[in-house]
Amino acid sequence: KFYDLLRFVQCDVLLIFGKDDPWCKPAFAKKMIGQLSKRDWNHQPVCRYVQLDDVGHCPNHEAPKAVGAMVNTWVNADDR
């Protein structure tokens, strides 16, 4: 299953979801975070979740500047 496989992801993860997404609701992301937090590697990979208000299923299309800024901050963060 999808959720079971998430514990095998070995890299840091940034989840950007639109609050108004009709298919991938916040509960979907929270379940993903729960599974990602169960990862057991030599180091605990970072997992961040961001929810954008007034955005639906495609944050990168609906709010490209906001998503770009978040990705830029994520890539350049010191905690990773």
C-alpha angles and dihedrals in degrees: 000000000000096000093047091055094055092078088067094059105114101189135074114275132212114192115195114185133175113235091219096050106137094203108033103045123188088263088064091055093045090053089050090051090050091055094043090053089060092066113126111200134136088274128023106249115225119253122190130182124200124183118198119209119226091019128114135193099323110049092169090059099035098043106016096159093051092046092046091052091049093049091047091051091046094051093048097043119125095217094072 
